[in-house]
Every structure is written in structure tokens, then in C-alpha cells.
Amino acid sequence: VSKQTVLVKFSKPRSRGYDILAGGGLLKDFGKELARRNGGVSPFVFSSPRVWRLHGKALKVSLEKAGFKPAFYLVPDGEQNKNFLQWSKALQALAAFGQGGAKKPLAVLFGGGVLGDLGGFAAASYKRGIPFVQVPTTLLAQVDSSVGGKLGIDYNTPRGVIKNLVGAFAQPEWVLADTQLLQTLPQRELRAGLAEAIKTAVLFDPKLFAFLQRNVPALLRPDPALLAKVVAACARHKARIVGRDEFDTRGARALLNLGHTFGHALESAAGLRWRHGEAVALGLCCACDLSKKLGLSKTGLPEVEALVRAAGLPYRVPGMDVKKVMAAMSEDKKFQGDLRFIVPLRLGLCRGVSVKDRAHVEAIVQERMASSAGRAHG
Ligand SMILES: NC(=O)c1ccc[n+]([C@@H]2O[C@H](COP(=O)([O-])OP(=O)(O)OC[C@H]3O[C@@H](n4cnc5c(N)ncnc54)[C@H](O)[C@@H]3O)[C@@H](O)[C@H]2O)c1
Ligand SMILES: [Zn+2]
């Protein structure tokens, strides 16, 4: 039997690049930009009731002024709706919209990270993928989730709901982050978004870290111009990493999980009472503790906890079940043996470590959970 090998060659191994526009007040020019970048076909807008009530009119006006007749579909708010049923309904809405037209429609994702992940996954799966534009409306979505092309939904398994278990990679056409929209965002959501910005600063950017230290009160006011600087800086870092590791197979993207091994475990142990960013903030503190415990940094970067505290984010949580947190962490990494963490060596320099001795990790969680000095959530 002769064996033949056929090589499938791709001329472009990676997706094309794309623009991320960040600034206060950009939404009013969205229609014009869309026409310029993507032509005259009216888009299909996904949003959520809350975002639509607050900012839907502005989006519609902007699109109509540019000659579009947009259709829209609202996905109910909340992580509990980032599920199979809502994804399926979103697909039905797309199918109804697309009736008769052979051309692939363009989707616009106008909302927070939940909407972006779910609507994006609908776009990535409908007709094997239609183009979409991200218009993130939470700080978390602007600094993190709208960039990088990870899309998906949480999925119910016999072991419970697993976050982001089902999804796809697909990059947006472009991203428009209008920081003016964050004026209506509740303080708690703003703080949660800042946590991912702090993460990015610890990973890559001591200057951004100092900027955050200086400007926390103004950022939380919230000041659109300062926020635009943070969004642009975070997007630039994420874009660089994603460009090197689009499909999360080369290790570069793993860095972005700083604070997330602890964070995800805390999130699942606490259920939906926590915002993702809050868990990440506490996770960042734990990652610093681990760095100190493993002797990878002398001080354990106390400035990180200080910034987390200044941002009003949780750095200690009394009354959480340590066993539950540890179980969630092991579940998360069940098939990979040792626990993997990203830890900071100093500001702007982090690396991955494998931890065999779970007692180290448990001791850190224990310390962060046991103290009654911190802020409680729930
Ligand atoms: N794809 C990725 O790379 C990535 C990265 C990080 C997080 N995520 C996902 O993002 C999700 C969290 O996103 P989130 O923090 O944006 O939460 P979210 O989407 O639930 O939004 C939080 C709340 O704010 C409301 N809201 C949105 N914009 C608003 C505005 N301008 N004014 C007032 N209210 C507004 C929403 O309706 C919602 O009630 C999680 O599901 C997480 O898994 C994805
Ligand atoms: Zn995150």
C-alpha cells in the first residue's frame, strides 16, 4: 500500500489583523465607520435589554444616519443566560433575518462580555461563520473580552454548569470601544473591569500599573478620556499576545490567565454571587502570595494588593469554604496533573509554574479566606 501525504498549505496562517478603536463618544460615528469599513449592507445587532434601554437609541440613530436599516435582537442579561437555549434562540433570530438573502449578514455585538461571547458564538457558528463587529459596553468587555476572538457559552454537564465549555475562535472585523458608554455602568461593574486592567498591567506594563495607581478615583468616576487610555493600553497588550497565539496553543495566551486559576475556583465556589473581575482581583493577590511562597519574588508584590484594595475590589474573603475552593481548582485541572499558575516575578514580568504540593496552594487560600479584615461579598 503506498502512502501519500497531502500537505494542506495556508497562505495566511493567522487571521488578518483588525482595528480596535477606543475613545469617549465614538458611538455616534459608528454607522459612518461601519459603512466605510464594511459597506452598505444593514447589520444585525445583538444586544441585551439593559444596554438597549440605555444606549440602543444612540446606536440606532448612528446607524440610520449612515443609511442603514438595522434589525436587532435582545438576549436576556446575566451570566445564567450565557447558555445553550439563548444561543439557539440567537441563531433562530439570525436565520429569520437572513431569510431569502444568500449573502452572509454582518452581526454587531452591542453589550457586555456575556453578550459578546454568546452573540459572537452565534455569529461564528451561523452559516459556519458570519462577520461581526464588537461594540463592548462594559469596562471588562472593553479591556478584555471583546479582543482576541474567544467566543462561547457555559454548558450544563452531569457535573454541573461549566463556564465557556462550548465555543469557537473567530476574530471580529473590528472593535469599537466607546468609554462614554461606561457612564451608566454600575460601580461594581466598573471595579470588576478594572481588575482585568490591573492584571494586564502586572503582566506587561509597569507604567500602566503606575497610571492605574495614580488614577483609580478618576477612573471610577468614571472619566472617559482616562478610561480610553486604559482600554487602548490593555487592547494593545492583548492584541500582541493573541497575534502570537491566536488559538491558545503556543503558550503565550496562557499568560493572560494570571489570577484566573485561583479566580475561577473562587468563582465556582461562590456561585454567581461574584463578578468575574472580583474573583480575578482576589486571584491576583493569591498569585502574588504564591510567588512569595515559592521564592520567585522576595516581597510578593504588595503593591498589587494595595491597588486591588484601592479599587475597592476583594483581596480577602472571610467565610468561604476552603475545601470547596480547592475542589473547584482540582476539577478545573483534573486532566493535567499538577496545578498550573501564572505568577509575577516583578511588575511586568510573569511566568508559568507547576505546583505539585497542593498544601502550598491550600495555605494561601486559607490565609486569604480566614482573615476577617477584608471585604465580604455576597
Ligand atoms: N471572550 C473572552 O476572551 C472573555 C474574557 C473575559 C471575560 N469573558 C466573559 O465575559 C463575561 C463577563 O462580562 P461582563 O463583566 O461584561 O458582564 P456582563 O456582560 O454580564 O455585563 C454586566 C452587566 O452590565 C450591564 N451593562 C452592560 N453595559 C452597560 C452599560 N454601558 N451601562 C449599564 N449597564 C451595562 C449588562 O447588561 C449586565 O447586566 C463572562 O461571561 C466571562 O466569561 C470573556
Ligand atoms: Zn478574565
Short mmCIF file of C-alpha atoms and ligand atoms in Angstrom, two decimals:
data_model
loop_
_atom_site.label_atom_id
_atom_site.label_comp_id
_atom_site.label_asym_id
_atom_site.label_seq_id
_atom_site.Cartn_x
_atom_site.Cartn_y
_atom_site.Cartn_z
CA VAL A 1 0.00 0.00 0.00
CA SER A 2 1.51 3.26 -0.99
CA LYS A 3 1.13 6.05 1.39
CA GLN A 4 0.57 9.55 0.24
CA THR A 5 0.73 12.65 2.25
CA VAL A 6 -1.13 15.69 1.16
CA LEU A 7 0.01 18.92 2.63
CA VAL A 8 -2.66 21.49 3.21
CA LYS A 9 -0.99 24.84 2.96
CA PHE A 10 -2.44 28.08 4.16
CA SER A 11 -1.11 31.23 2.67
CA LYS A 12 -2.20 33.12 5.76
CA PRO A 13 -1.64 31.03 8.85
CA ARG A 14 -3.28 33.65 11.02
CA SER A 15 -6.33 35.79 10.78
CA ARG A 16 -5.86 39.22 9.30
CA GLY A 17 -5.27 41.98 11.79
CA TYR A 18 -8.05 44.26 12.85
CA ASP A 19 -8.53 47.67 14.39
CA ILE A 20 -9.61 48.44 17.91
CA LEU A 21 -10.92 51.97 18.26
CA ALA A 22 -11.08 53.30 21.81
CA GLY A 23 -12.30 56.69 22.94
CA GLY A 24 -15.06 58.68 24.60
CA GLY A 25 -18.01 59.44 22.30
CA LEU A 26 -17.12 57.16 19.38
CA LEU A 27 -20.57 55.58 19.15
CA LYS A 28 -22.09 58.49 17.26
CA ASP A 29 -19.76 57.77 14.34
CA PHE A 30 -20.28 54.02 14.44
CA GLY A 31 -22.63 53.98 11.44
CA LYS A 32 -20.25 56.04 9.35
CA GLU A 33 -17.30 53.80 10.28
CA LEU A 34 -19.32 50.69 9.56
CA ALA A 35 -20.27 51.95 6.11
CA ARG A 36 -16.67 52.85 5.39
CA ARG A 37 -15.22 49.56 6.63
CA ASN A 38 -17.90 47.01 5.77
CA GLY A 39 -20.04 48.51 3.05
CA GLY A 40 -23.72 49.29 2.86
CA VAL A 41 -25.40 46.06 4.00
CA SER A 42 -27.55 46.69 7.05
CA PRO A 43 -26.25 44.82 10.11
CA PHE A 44 -28.00 42.53 12.54
CA VAL A 45 -27.49 43.90 16.06
CA PHE A 46 -27.34 41.70 19.14
CA SER A 47 -27.78 43.50 22.44
CA SER A 48 -29.30 43.00 25.88
CA PRO A 49 -32.43 44.68 27.28
CA ARG A 50 -30.47 46.77 29.74
CA VAL A 51 -27.90 48.06 27.27
CA TRP A 52 -30.60 48.62 24.65
CA ARG A 53 -32.71 50.65 27.08
CA LEU A 54 -29.74 52.85 27.97
CA HIS A 55 -27.90 53.16 24.66
CA GLY A 56 -29.94 51.48 21.93
CA LYS A 57 -31.30 54.74 20.62
CA ALA A 58 -27.83 56.22 20.18
CA LEU A 59 -26.70 53.15 18.25
CA LYS A 60 -29.81 53.15 16.07
CA VAL A 61 -29.52 56.85 15.28
CA SER A 62 -25.86 56.42 14.38
CA LEU A 63 -26.67 53.54 12.03
CA GLU A 64 -29.71 55.23 10.48
CA LYS A 65 -27.79 58.43 9.86
CA ALA A 66 -25.39 56.36 7.77
CA GLY A 67 -28.29 54.94 5.77
CA PHE A 68 -28.62 51.55 7.46
CA LYS A 69 -31.88 49.88 8.42
CA PRO A 70 -30.61 47.70 11.26
CA ALA A 71 -32.50 44.78 12.73
CA PHE A 72 -31.88 43.85 16.33
CA TYR A 73 -32.38 41.01 18.76
CA LEU A 74 -32.06 41.19 22.54
CA VAL A 75 -30.50 38.39 24.59
CA PRO A 76 -31.54 38.47 28.27
CA ASP A 77 -28.90 39.87 30.65
CA GLY A 78 -26.81 37.80 33.01
CA GLU A 79 -24.25 35.00 33.04
CA GLN A 80 -27.06 32.50 33.70
CA ASN A 81 -28.29 33.27 30.18
CA LYS A 82 -24.96 32.58 28.50
CA ASN A 83 -26.36 29.18 27.69
CA PHE A 84 -27.41 26.75 25.01
CA LEU A 85 -31.02 27.90 24.91
CA GLN A 86 -30.16 31.57 24.35
CA TRP A 87 -27.51 30.69 21.78
CA SER A 88 -30.08 28.64 19.91
CA LYS A 89 -32.60 31.48 20.05
CA ALA A 90 -29.98 33.89 18.77
CA LEU A 91 -29.39 31.55 15.82
CA GLN A 92 -33.10 31.46 15.11
CA ALA A 93 -33.17 35.24 15.07
CA LEU A 94 -30.28 35.28 12.60
CA ALA A 95 -31.97 32.67 10.42
CA ALA A 96 -35.22 34.65 10.36
CA PHE A 97 -33.29 37.80 9.46
CA GLY A 98 -31.28 36.09 6.77
CA GLN A 99 -34.31 34.60 5.00
CA GLY A 100 -34.08 34.92 1.27
CA GLY A 101 -30.67 36.55 1.26
CA ALA A 102 -27.80 34.48 0.00
CA LYS A 103 -25.27 36.94 1.33
CA LYS A 104 -23.90 36.45 4.80
CA PRO A 105 -25.21 39.13 7.12
CA LEU A 106 -22.94 41.15 9.38
CA ALA A 107 -23.57 40.99 13.11
CA VAL A 108 -22.93 43.75 15.64
CA LEU A 109 -22.39 42.73 19.27
CA PHE A 110 -23.52 45.61 21.45
CA GLY A 111 -23.21 44.74 25.12
CA GLY A 112 -21.04 43.33 27.88
CA GLY A 113 -18.87 40.23 27.87
CA VAL A 114 -21.83 37.87 28.21
CA LEU A 115 -23.50 39.28 25.10
CA GLY A 116 -20.21 39.42 23.20
CA ASP A 117 -19.38 35.78 23.99
CA LEU A 118 -22.85 34.47 23.19
CA GLY A 119 -23.70 36.67 20.21
CA GLY A 120 -20.19 36.15 18.90
CA PHE A 121 -20.58 32.40 19.12
CA ALA A 122 -23.90 32.64 17.28
CA ALA A 123 -22.12 34.66 14.58
CA ALA A 124 -19.18 32.24 14.47
CA SER A 125 -21.47 29.23 14.05
CA TYR A 126 -24.26 30.62 11.86
CA LYS A 127 -23.59 29.54 8.26
CA ARG A 128 -20.20 28.38 9.54
CA GLY A 129 -19.35 31.91 10.46
CA ILE A 130 -20.51 35.37 9.51
CA PRO A 131 -18.51 38.55 10.07
CA PHE A 132 -19.15 40.52 13.23
CA VAL A 133 -18.12 43.76 14.90
CA GLN A 134 -17.68 44.05 18.66
CA VAL A 135 -19.08 47.16 20.34
CA PRO A 136 -18.35 46.37 24.01
CA THR A 137 -20.26 48.35 26.64
CA THR A 138 -18.70 47.21 29.93
CA LEU A 139 -15.19 48.01 31.05
CA LEU A 140 -14.41 44.31 31.28
CA ALA A 141 -15.52 43.74 27.71
CA GLN A 142 -13.58 46.79 26.51
CA VAL A 143 -10.29 45.90 28.18
CA ASP A 144 -10.52 42.17 27.68
CA SER A 145 -13.31 40.04 26.27
CA SER A 146 -14.04 41.88 23.01
CA VAL A 147 -10.46 41.38 21.83
CA GLY A 148 -8.93 38.04 20.96
CA GLY A 149 -11.73 36.06 19.36
CA LYS A 150 -12.69 33.65 22.14
CA LEU A 151 -16.43 33.11 21.97
CA GLY A 152 -18.76 30.71 23.66
CA ILE A 153 -21.33 29.69 26.20
CA ASP A 154 -21.46 27.94 29.54
CA TYR A 155 -22.69 24.39 29.29
CA ASN A 156 -24.60 22.10 31.61
CA THR A 157 -22.95 18.73 32.19
CA PRO A 158 -23.67 15.95 34.67
CA ARG A 159 -21.04 17.63 36.87
CA GLY A 160 -22.81 20.96 36.75
CA VAL A 161 -22.52 24.05 34.61
CA ILE A 162 -19.04 24.51 33.19
CA LYS A 163 -18.09 28.00 32.08
CA ASN A 164 -17.13 28.51 28.43
CA LEU A 165 -17.19 24.77 27.76
CA VAL A 166 -18.62 25.18 24.26
CA GLY A 167 -17.44 27.81 21.83
CA ALA A 168 -15.23 28.83 18.98
CA PHE A 169 -12.40 31.09 17.94
CA ALA A 170 -13.34 33.81 15.50
CA GLN A 171 -11.89 37.28 15.27
CA PRO A 172 -14.08 40.38 14.92
CA GLU A 173 -13.91 42.60 11.86
CA TRP A 174 -13.04 45.45 14.17
CA VAL A 175 -13.83 46.69 17.65
CA LEU A 176 -15.29 49.98 18.79
CA ALA A 177 -14.94 50.75 22.50
CA ASP A 178 -16.76 53.94 23.44
CA THR A 179 -15.77 54.72 27.03
CA GLN A 180 -18.57 57.28 27.26
CA LEU A 181 -20.97 54.33 27.49
CA LEU A 182 -19.38 53.38 30.81
CA GLN A 183 -21.05 56.41 32.44
CA THR A 184 -24.13 54.27 33.06
CA LEU A 185 -22.22 51.22 34.27
CA PRO A 186 -22.76 50.39 37.96
CA GLN A 187 -19.70 50.98 40.19
CA ARG A 188 -19.42 47.29 40.91
CA GLU A 189 -19.08 46.51 37.20
CA LEU A 190 -16.52 49.28 36.73
CA ARG A 191 -14.41 47.89 39.55
CA ALA A 192 -14.69 44.39 38.14
CA GLY A 193 -13.45 45.66 34.78
CA LEU A 194 -10.52 47.40 36.46
CA ALA A 195 -9.41 44.05 37.84
CA GLU A 196 -8.61 42.81 34.32
CA ALA A 197 -6.77 46.07 33.62
CA ILE A 198 -4.71 45.55 36.80
CA LYS A 199 -4.00 42.02 35.59
CA THR A 200 -2.74 43.32 32.25
CA ALA A 201 -0.57 45.91 33.98
CA VAL A 202 1.01 43.30 36.28
CA LEU A 203 1.66 41.07 33.30
CA PHE A 204 3.17 43.52 30.88
CA ASP A 205 3.25 47.12 31.87
CA PRO A 206 4.69 48.79 34.99
CA LYS A 207 3.85 52.20 33.50
CA LEU A 208 0.20 51.24 33.13
CA PHE A 209 0.33 49.95 36.70
CA ALA A 210 1.57 53.34 37.93
CA PHE A 211 -1.10 55.07 35.82
CA LEU A 212 -3.77 52.95 37.49
CA GLN A 213 -2.32 53.67 40.93
CA ARG A 214 -2.48 57.41 40.26
CA ASN A 215 -5.91 57.44 38.68
CA VAL A 216 -8.15 54.92 40.43
CA PRO A 217 -10.61 57.52 41.79
CA ALA A 218 -10.87 59.31 38.43
CA LEU A 219 -11.27 56.04 36.55
CA LEU A 220 -14.13 55.04 38.82
CA ARG A 221 -15.81 58.45 38.48
CA PRO A 222 -15.71 57.40 35.54
CA ASP A 223 -13.53 59.64 33.37
CA PRO A 224 -13.96 58.57 29.70
CA ALA A 225 -10.64 60.02 28.49
CA LEU A 226 -8.60 58.25 31.18
CA LEU A 227 -10.56 55.06 30.66
CA ALA A 228 -9.83 55.24 26.93
CA LYS A 229 -6.11 55.25 27.74
CA VAL A 230 -6.51 52.15 29.87
CA VAL A 231 -8.66 50.39 27.27
CA ALA A 232 -6.20 51.18 24.48
CA ALA A 233 -3.21 50.02 26.54
CA CYS A 234 -4.91 46.76 27.53
CA ALA A 235 -6.15 46.11 24.00
CA ARG A 236 -2.63 46.67 22.64
CA HIS A 237 -1.13 44.12 25.02
CA LYS A 238 -3.84 41.57 24.42
CA ALA A 239 -3.65 42.05 20.65
CA ARG A 240 0.10 41.42 20.74
CA ILE A 241 -0.31 38.17 22.67
CA VAL A 242 -3.27 36.99 20.61
CA GLY A 243 -1.36 37.74 17.43
CA ARG A 244 1.32 35.32 18.55
CA ASP A 245 -1.06 32.64 19.76
CA GLU A 246 -4.45 33.01 18.11
CA PHE A 247 -5.77 29.60 19.11
CA ASP A 248 -4.23 29.34 22.56
CA THR A 249 -1.88 26.52 21.59
CA ARG A 250 1.56 28.10 21.83
CA GLY A 251 1.65 29.08 25.47
CA ALA A 252 1.68 32.85 25.01
CA ARG A 253 -2.02 33.20 25.73
CA ALA A 254 -1.69 31.18 28.91
CA LEU A 255 -0.08 34.25 30.48
CA LEU A 256 -3.42 36.01 30.26
CA ASN A 257 -4.64 33.57 32.90
CA LEU A 258 -2.77 35.41 35.63
CA GLY A 259 -5.06 35.36 38.67
CA HIS A 260 -7.52 33.08 36.90
CA THR A 261 -6.65 29.64 38.29
CA PHE A 262 -7.44 30.96 41.75
CA GLY A 263 -10.11 33.24 40.33
CA HIS A 264 -12.10 30.57 38.51
CA ALA A 265 -12.01 28.33 41.58
CA LEU A 266 -13.26 31.17 43.77
CA GLU A 267 -15.93 31.95 41.20
CA SER A 268 -17.28 28.43 41.10
CA ALA A 269 -17.09 28.06 44.88
CA ALA A 270 -19.02 31.31 45.30
CA GLY A 271 -21.55 30.58 42.57
CA LEU A 272 -22.93 33.52 40.63
CA ARG A 273 -22.70 35.90 43.57
CA TRP A 274 -19.36 37.20 42.34
CA ARG A 275 -18.45 39.20 39.31
CA HIS A 276 -15.71 37.59 37.25
CA GLY A 277 -13.42 40.59 37.81
CA GLU A 278 -13.85 40.36 41.57
CA ALA A 279 -12.66 36.79 41.55
CA VAL A 280 -9.74 37.78 39.33
CA ALA A 281 -8.76 40.57 41.76
CA LEU A 282 -8.57 38.15 44.66
CA GLY A 283 -6.86 35.66 42.35
CA LEU A 284 -4.17 38.27 41.58
CA CYS A 285 -3.49 38.64 45.29
CA CYS A 286 -3.23 34.85 45.62
CA ALA A 287 -0.83 34.66 42.66
CA CYS A 288 1.40 37.20 44.41
CA ASP A 289 1.26 35.15 47.61
CA LEU A 290 2.27 32.09 45.65
CA SER A 291 5.17 33.90 44.05
CA LYS A 292 6.46 34.76 47.51
CA LYS A 293 5.86 31.28 48.89
CA LEU A 294 7.78 29.69 46.01
CA GLY A 295 10.59 32.20 46.44
CA LEU A 296 10.08 33.64 42.96
CA SER A 297 9.76 37.14 44.32
CA LYS A 298 11.11 38.42 47.61
CA THR A 299 8.24 40.65 48.54
CA GLY A 300 5.24 39.03 46.85
CA LEU A 301 4.49 42.37 45.18
CA PRO A 302 2.46 44.02 47.97
CA GLU A 303 1.68 46.90 45.62
CA VAL A 304 -0.73 44.61 43.76
CA GLU A 305 -2.88 44.02 46.82
CA ALA A 306 -2.68 47.73 47.59
CA LEU A 307 -4.04 48.60 44.15
CA VAL A 308 -6.74 45.93 44.38
CA ARG A 309 -7.79 47.45 47.70
CA ALA A 310 -7.70 50.99 46.35
CA ALA A 311 -10.00 49.88 43.53
CA GLY A 312 -12.47 48.56 46.11
CA LEU A 313 -12.00 45.00 44.93
CA PRO A 314 -11.91 41.97 47.25
CA TYR A 315 -8.49 40.96 48.50
CA ARG A 316 -9.64 38.77 51.36
CA VAL A 317 -12.88 36.97 51.85
CA PRO A 318 -13.83 35.51 55.18
CA GLY A 319 -16.22 32.65 55.48
CA MET A 320 -15.57 30.86 52.22
CA ASP A 321 -15.18 27.11 52.23
CA VAL A 322 -11.51 26.39 51.52
CA LYS A 323 -12.24 22.74 50.70
CA LYS A 324 -14.76 23.84 48.11
CA VAL A 325 -12.29 26.24 46.51
CA MET A 326 -9.61 23.54 46.39
CA ALA A 327 -12.07 21.04 44.92
CA ALA A 328 -13.06 23.54 42.22
CA MET A 329 -9.40 24.15 41.39
CA SER A 330 -8.66 20.44 41.07
CA GLU A 331 -11.76 19.92 38.97
CA ASP A 332 -10.60 22.65 36.66
CA LYS A 333 -7.25 20.94 36.11
CA LYS A 334 -8.38 17.36 36.50
CA PHE A 335 -6.65 16.00 33.44
CA GLN A 336 -3.44 17.95 33.73
CA GLY A 337 -1.98 16.61 36.96
CA ASP A 338 -0.11 19.41 38.69
CA LEU A 339 -1.78 22.72 39.27
CA ARG A 340 -0.59 25.38 36.81
CA PHE A 341 -0.35 29.02 37.79
CA ILE A 342 0.94 32.21 36.28
CA VAL A 343 2.88 34.12 38.91
CA PRO A 344 4.52 37.54 38.87
CA LEU A 345 8.27 37.78 39.43
CA ARG A 346 8.02 41.54 39.36
CA LEU A 347 5.72 44.10 37.77
CA GLY A 348 5.73 43.46 34.03
CA LEU A 349 7.28 40.01 34.26
CA CYS A 350 5.27 36.86 34.91
CA ARG A 351 5.80 33.19 34.22
CA GLY A 352 4.02 29.88 34.49
CA VAL A 353 4.76 27.44 37.30
CA SER A 354 3.63 23.92 38.04
CA VAL A 355 2.83 23.25 41.66
CA LYS A 356 2.97 19.67 42.90
CA ASP A 357 2.45 20.41 46.55
CA ARG A 358 -1.17 21.35 46.99
CA ALA A 359 -0.51 22.28 50.61
CA HIS A 360 1.22 25.47 49.41
CA VAL A 361 -1.83 26.44 47.46
CA GLU A 362 -4.25 25.50 50.17
CA ALA A 363 -2.30 27.53 52.73
CA ILE A 364 -2.60 30.59 50.52
CA VAL A 365 -6.31 30.19 50.03
CA GLN A 366 -6.67 29.51 53.75
CA GLU A 367 -4.90 32.74 54.67
CA ARG A 368 -6.91 34.81 52.23
CA MET A 369 -10.17 33.24 53.38
CA ALA A 370 -9.60 33.19 57.11
CA SER A 371 -8.92 36.82 57.90
CA SER A 372 -11.89 38.92 58.90
CA ALA A 373 -10.07 42.10 57.96
CA GLY A 374 -11.18 42.18 54.34
CA ARG A 375 -14.30 42.97 52.45
CA ALA A 376 -17.01 40.37 52.30
CA HIS A 377 -19.13 39.77 49.26
CA GLY A 378 -22.45 38.15 48.67
N1 LIG B 1 -14.06 36.04 25.46
C1 LIG B 1 -13.13 36.40 26.30
O1 LIG B 1 -11.94 36.46 25.97
C2 LIG B 1 -13.53 36.77 27.69
C3 LIG B 1 -12.60 37.36 28.55
C4 LIG B 1 -13.03 37.74 29.84
C5 LIG B 1 -14.35 37.53 30.21
N2 LIG B 1 -15.22 36.93 29.36
C6 LIG B 1 -16.63 36.70 29.73
O2 LIG B 1 -17.25 37.96 29.92
C7 LIG B 1 -18.37 37.77 30.78
C8 LIG B 1 -18.42 38.91 31.77
O3 LIG B 1 -18.62 40.10 31.06
P1 LIG B 1 -19.07 41.45 31.80
O4 LIG B 1 -18.28 41.61 33.04
O5 LIG B 1 -19.05 42.50 30.77
O6 LIG B 1 -20.54 41.12 32.31
P2 LIG B 1 -21.97 41.26 31.61
O7 LIG B 1 -21.91 41.12 30.16
O8 LIG B 1 -22.86 40.35 32.39
O9 LIG B 1 -22.38 42.76 31.94
C9 LIG B 1 -22.61 43.14 33.27
C10 LIG B 1 -23.93 43.89 33.42
O10 LIG B 1 -23.76 45.22 32.95
C11 LIG B 1 -24.82 45.56 32.07
N3 LIG B 1 -24.30 46.57 31.16
C12 LIG B 1 -23.53 46.38 30.07
N4 LIG B 1 -23.15 47.56 29.55
C13 LIG B 1 -23.70 48.52 30.33
C14 LIG B 1 -23.65 49.92 30.32
N5 LIG B 1 -22.93 50.61 29.43
N6 LIG B 1 -24.34 50.59 31.28
C15 LIG B 1 -25.03 49.92 32.23
N7 LIG B 1 -25.10 48.59 32.30
C16 LIG B 1 -24.44 47.89 31.36
C17 LIG B 1 -25.19 44.26 31.45
O11 LIG B 1 -26.48 44.33 30.92
C18 LIG B 1 -25.08 43.30 32.62
O12 LIG B 1 -26.24 43.36 33.41
C19 LIG B 1 -18.19 36.40 31.42
O13 LIG B 1 -19.14 35.52 30.86
C20 LIG B 1 -16.79 35.98 31.04
O14 LIG B 1 -16.67 34.60 30.89
C21 LIG B 1 -14.83 36.55 28.12
ZN ZN B 2 -10.79 37.21 32.99
#
